[in-house]
Every structure is written in C-alpha cells, then in structure tokens.
C-alpha cells in the first residue's frame, strides 16, 4: 500500500494540467484532476485530498469561491489550499479575501516551484 499524498488540481487548461500533473507525479504525489470548480468541490468532499491546488479562475465555481467555501466549512477547512494564477496581480489581496493558505503567480519560469509550496504546507 502506498502512502502517497493526494493533491487535487482544479484547472481548465489541458496543457497546464499535463504539466502540473507530470511535475507532481515526478515528486511522488498522487494527482486528482478536476476541470471545473463544481467537480472539484464534489471530489474534495468525497476524496479528502491532502492539498488542493486551484486556478483562481475556473468554470462553474471559481477557485476563489471554492477556497472560501472550503475554508468556511468545519470538516475540511484544514486542507491546505493553494490558489494560482497566470495573471500578475496582488497575491496578498487574494490570500486575504479567499482564506487561501498560499498563492502562486505561475509562469513558464517558475512552474517548478509548485511542489515546494505544497511541501511547505504539508509539513
């Protein structure tokens, strides 16, 4: 039996999903993929991942709203939640207003830092 940590990725871009999945699987994480916020919410409730990595902007329920819903709940508010965005905006604003545990501005130069952010929150 494996003790891999489960990371749920909520992302609509097929290309970014592939890149993030490959990076995280190479670090020995089990990866669960959801293409929209509503699917992510249902999956989080049923599978209880060790960490959630969600795009700030998602179809159906945006990542910001998804994070707020989870952090306002009683049972799952301790799951580390990382919001990310390709938009260069004020990360402090999104962390403070969504209750996210971390925020990553993702671009091609820093996508490899994702596992470091996850590991920091899991320890």
PDB file of C-alpha atoms in Angstrom:
ATOM      1  CA  UNK A   1       0.000   0.000   0.000  1.00  0.00           C
ATOM      2  CA  UNK A   2       1.272   3.430  -0.917  1.00  0.00           C
ATOM      3  CA  UNK A   3       1.394   6.473   1.340  1.00  0.00           C
ATOM      4  CA  UNK A   4       1.409   8.996  -1.472  1.00  0.00           C
ATOM      5  CA  UNK A   5      -0.105  12.349  -0.605  1.00  0.00           C
ATOM      6  CA  UNK A   6      -3.163  13.190  -2.732  1.00  0.00           C
ATOM      7  CA  UNK A   7      -3.071  16.543  -4.495  1.00  0.00           C
ATOM      8  CA  UNK A   8      -6.216  17.776  -6.212  1.00  0.00           C
ATOM      9  CA  UNK A   9      -5.607  20.087  -9.163  1.00  0.00           C
ATOM     10  CA  UNK A  10      -8.542  22.244 -10.264  1.00  0.00           C
ATOM     11  CA  UNK A  11      -7.639  23.659 -13.687  1.00  0.00           C
ATOM     12  CA  UNK A  12      -9.432  24.058 -17.008  1.00  0.00           C
ATOM     13  CA  UNK A  13      -6.378  24.219 -19.304  1.00  0.00           C
ATOM     14  CA  UNK A  14      -5.460  20.774 -20.660  1.00  0.00           C
ATOM     15  CA  UNK A  15      -1.851  21.826 -21.228  1.00  0.00           C
ATOM     16  CA  UNK A  16      -1.377  23.207 -17.713  1.00  0.00           C
ATOM     17  CA  UNK A  17      -2.998  20.079 -16.257  1.00  0.00           C
ATOM     18  CA  UNK A  18      -0.480  17.876 -18.072  1.00  0.00           C
ATOM     19  CA  UNK A  19       2.475  19.999 -16.958  1.00  0.00           C
ATOM     20  CA  UNK A  20       1.385  20.192 -13.304  1.00  0.00           C
ATOM     21  CA  UNK A  21       0.440  16.503 -13.201  1.00  0.00           C
ATOM     22  CA  UNK A  22       3.848  15.474 -14.568  1.00  0.00           C
ATOM     23  CA  UNK A  23       5.710  17.709 -12.112  1.00  0.00           C
ATOM     24  CA  UNK A  24       3.753  16.457  -9.101  1.00  0.00           C
ATOM     25  CA  UNK A  25       3.835  12.791 -10.085  1.00  0.00           C
ATOM     26  CA  UNK A  26       7.614  13.055 -10.514  1.00  0.00           C
ATOM     27  CA  UNK A  27       7.691  14.132  -6.822  1.00  0.00           C
ATOM     28  CA  UNK A  28       5.694  11.020  -5.871  1.00  0.00           C
ATOM     29  CA  UNK A  29       2.313  12.696  -5.325  1.00  0.00           C
ATOM     30  CA  UNK A  30      -0.971  11.089  -6.337  1.00  0.00           C
ATOM     31  CA  UNK A  31      -2.772  13.600  -8.560  1.00  0.00           C
ATOM     32  CA  UNK A  32      -6.525  14.050  -8.905  1.00  0.00           C
ATOM     33  CA  UNK A  33      -7.683  16.271 -11.781  1.00  0.00           C
ATOM     34  CA  UNK A  34     -10.848  18.381 -11.899  1.00  0.00           C
ATOM     35  CA  UNK A  35     -11.675  20.625 -14.844  1.00  0.00           C
ATOM     36  CA  UNK A  36     -14.098  22.978 -13.068  1.00  0.00           C
ATOM     37  CA  UNK A  37     -14.877  24.250  -9.592  1.00  0.00           C
ATOM     38  CA  UNK A  38     -18.100  22.305  -9.053  1.00  0.00           C
ATOM     39  CA  UNK A  39     -16.426  18.994  -9.933  1.00  0.00           C
ATOM     40  CA  UNK A  40     -13.530  19.969  -7.645  1.00  0.00           C
ATOM     41  CA  UNK A  41     -15.900  20.666  -4.747  1.00  0.00           C
ATOM     42  CA  UNK A  42     -17.656  17.301  -5.141  1.00  0.00           C
ATOM     43  CA  UNK A  43     -14.322  15.490  -5.447  1.00  0.00           C
ATOM     44  CA  UNK A  44     -12.815  17.242  -2.426  1.00  0.00           C
ATOM     45  CA  UNK A  45     -15.831  16.278  -0.315  1.00  0.00           C
ATOM     46  CA  UNK A  46     -15.636  12.638  -1.393  1.00  0.00           C
ATOM     47  CA  UNK A  47     -11.875  12.037  -1.588  1.00  0.00           C
ATOM     48  CA  UNK A  48     -10.491  14.473   1.023  1.00  0.00           C
ATOM     49  CA  UNK A  49      -7.159  15.266  -0.655  1.00  0.00           C
ATOM     50  CA  UNK A  50      -4.084  16.268   1.335  1.00  0.00           C
ATOM     51  CA  UNK A  51      -3.790  19.561  -0.578  1.00  0.00           C
ATOM     52  CA  UNK A  52      -5.788  21.499  -3.185  1.00  0.00           C
ATOM     53  CA  UNK A  53      -4.112  23.431  -5.994  1.00  0.00           C
ATOM     54  CA  UNK A  54      -6.680  25.550  -7.843  1.00  0.00           C
ATOM     55  CA  UNK A  55      -6.615  28.153 -10.563  1.00  0.00           C
ATOM     56  CA  UNK A  56      -8.051  31.436  -9.369  1.00  0.00           C
ATOM     57  CA  UNK A  57     -10.411  31.410 -12.367  1.00  0.00           C
ATOM     58  CA  UNK A  58     -12.390  28.217 -13.054  1.00  0.00           C
ATOM     59  CA  UNK A  59     -15.672  27.378 -14.792  1.00  0.00           C
ATOM     60  CA  UNK A  60     -18.848  26.908 -12.659  1.00  0.00           C
ATOM     61  CA  UNK A  61     -17.266  27.822  -9.295  1.00  0.00           C
ATOM     62  CA  UNK A  62     -14.151  29.991  -9.402  1.00  0.00           C
ATOM     63  CA  UNK A  63     -11.093  28.947  -7.426  1.00  0.00           C
ATOM     64  CA  UNK A  64     -11.524  31.909  -5.094  1.00  0.00           C
ATOM     65  CA  UNK A  65     -15.097  30.865  -4.276  1.00  0.00           C
ATOM     66  CA  UNK A  66     -14.086  27.213  -3.967  1.00  0.00           C
ATOM     67  CA  UNK A  67     -11.434  28.124  -1.434  1.00  0.00           C
ATOM     68  CA  UNK A  68     -13.829  30.324   0.545  1.00  0.00           C
ATOM     69  CA  UNK A  69     -16.446  27.534   0.637  1.00  0.00           C
ATOM     70  CA  UNK A  70     -13.940  25.011   1.938  1.00  0.00           C
ATOM     71  CA  UNK A  71     -12.351  27.338   4.459  1.00  0.00           C
ATOM     72  CA  UNK A  72     -15.775  28.325   5.855  1.00  0.00           C
ATOM     73  CA  UNK A  73     -16.707  24.661   6.363  1.00  0.00           C
ATOM     74  CA  UNK A  74     -15.974  22.841   9.586  1.00  0.00           C
ATOM     75  CA  UNK A  75     -14.687  19.452   8.458  1.00  0.00           C
ATOM     76  CA  UNK A  76     -12.433  20.342   5.547  1.00  0.00           C
ATOM     77  CA  UNK A  77     -11.116  23.773   6.475  1.00  0.00           C
ATOM     78  CA  UNK A  78      -7.770  22.266   7.486  1.00  0.00           C
ATOM     79  CA  UNK A  79      -6.954  21.037   3.954  1.00  0.00           C
ATOM     80  CA  UNK A  80      -4.145  23.268   2.644  1.00  0.00           C
ATOM     81  CA  UNK A  81      -5.388  25.305  -0.311  1.00  0.00           C
ATOM     82  CA  UNK A  82      -3.119  26.965  -2.878  1.00  0.00           C
ATOM     83  CA  UNK A  83      -4.585  29.391  -5.378  1.00  0.00           C
ATOM     84  CA  UNK A  84      -2.614  30.135  -8.507  1.00  0.00           C
ATOM     85  CA  UNK A  85      -2.979  32.483 -11.432  1.00  0.00           C
ATOM     86  CA  UNK A  86      -1.225  33.360 -14.644  1.00  0.00           C
ATOM     87  CA  UNK A  87      -2.304  36.948 -14.056  1.00  0.00           C
ATOM     88  CA  UNK A  88       0.230  39.124 -12.305  1.00  0.00           C
ATOM     89  CA  UNK A  89      -1.985  40.641  -9.643  1.00  0.00           C
ATOM     90  CA  UNK A  90      -1.890  41.315  -5.942  1.00  0.00           C
ATOM     91  CA  UNK A  91      -1.455  37.920  -4.274  1.00  0.00           C
ATOM     92  CA  UNK A  92      -1.979  39.320  -0.747  1.00  0.00           C
ATOM     93  CA  UNK A  93      -5.443  40.505  -1.743  1.00  0.00           C
ATOM     94  CA  UNK A  94      -6.478  37.039  -2.942  1.00  0.00           C
ATOM     95  CA  UNK A  95      -4.989  35.226   0.041  1.00  0.00           C
ATOM     96  CA  UNK A  96      -6.685  37.588   2.485  1.00  0.00           C
ATOM     97  CA  UNK A  97     -10.057  37.511   0.766  1.00  0.00           C
ATOM     98  CA  UNK A  98     -10.274  33.816  -0.081  1.00  0.00           C
ATOM     99  CA  UNK A  99      -8.560  32.443   3.033  1.00  0.00           C
ATOM    100  CA  UNK A 100      -6.107  30.546   0.800  1.00  0.00           C
ATOM    101  CA  UNK A 101      -3.045  29.191   2.552  1.00  0.00           C
ATOM    102  CA  UNK A 102      -0.781  30.246  -0.310  1.00  0.00           C
ATOM    103  CA  UNK A 103      -0.886  31.989  -3.688  1.00  0.00           C
ATOM    104  CA  UNK A 104       1.405  31.327  -6.639  1.00  0.00           C
ATOM    105  CA  UNK A 105       1.800  33.544  -9.674  1.00  0.00           C
ATOM    106  CA  UNK A 106       2.551  30.889 -12.296  1.00  0.00           C
ATOM    107  CA  UNK A 107       4.509  31.423 -15.461  1.00  0.00           C
ATOM    108  CA  UNK A 108       6.877  29.290 -17.516  1.00  0.00           C
ATOM    109  CA  UNK A 109       9.853  30.420 -15.441  1.00  0.00           C
ATOM    110  CA  UNK A 110       8.531  29.327 -12.034  1.00  0.00           C
ATOM    111  CA  UNK A 111       6.170  26.388 -12.570  1.00  0.00           C
ATOM    112  CA  UNK A 112       8.748  24.073 -10.973  1.00  0.00           C
ATOM    113  CA  UNK A 113       8.200  25.780  -7.577  1.00  0.00           C
ATOM    114  CA  UNK A 114       4.732  24.245  -7.142  1.00  0.00           C
ATOM    115  CA  UNK A 115       5.984  21.133  -5.262  1.00  0.00           C
ATOM    116  CA  UNK A 116       7.966  23.360  -2.878  1.00  0.00           C
ATOM    117  CA  UNK A 117       4.822  25.322  -1.997  1.00  0.00           C
ATOM    118  CA  UNK A 118       2.864  22.100  -1.449  1.00  0.00           C
ATOM    119  CA  UNK A 119       5.590  20.538   0.688  1.00  0.00           C
ATOM    120  CA  UNK A 120       5.797  23.680   2.821  1.00  0.00           C
ATOM    121  CA  UNK A 121       2.082  23.445   3.601  1.00  0.00           C
ATOM    122  CA  UNK A 122       2.099  19.698   4.220  1.00  0.00           C
ATOM    123  CA  UNK A 123       4.878  19.831   6.816  1.00  0.00           C
TER     124      UNK A 123
END
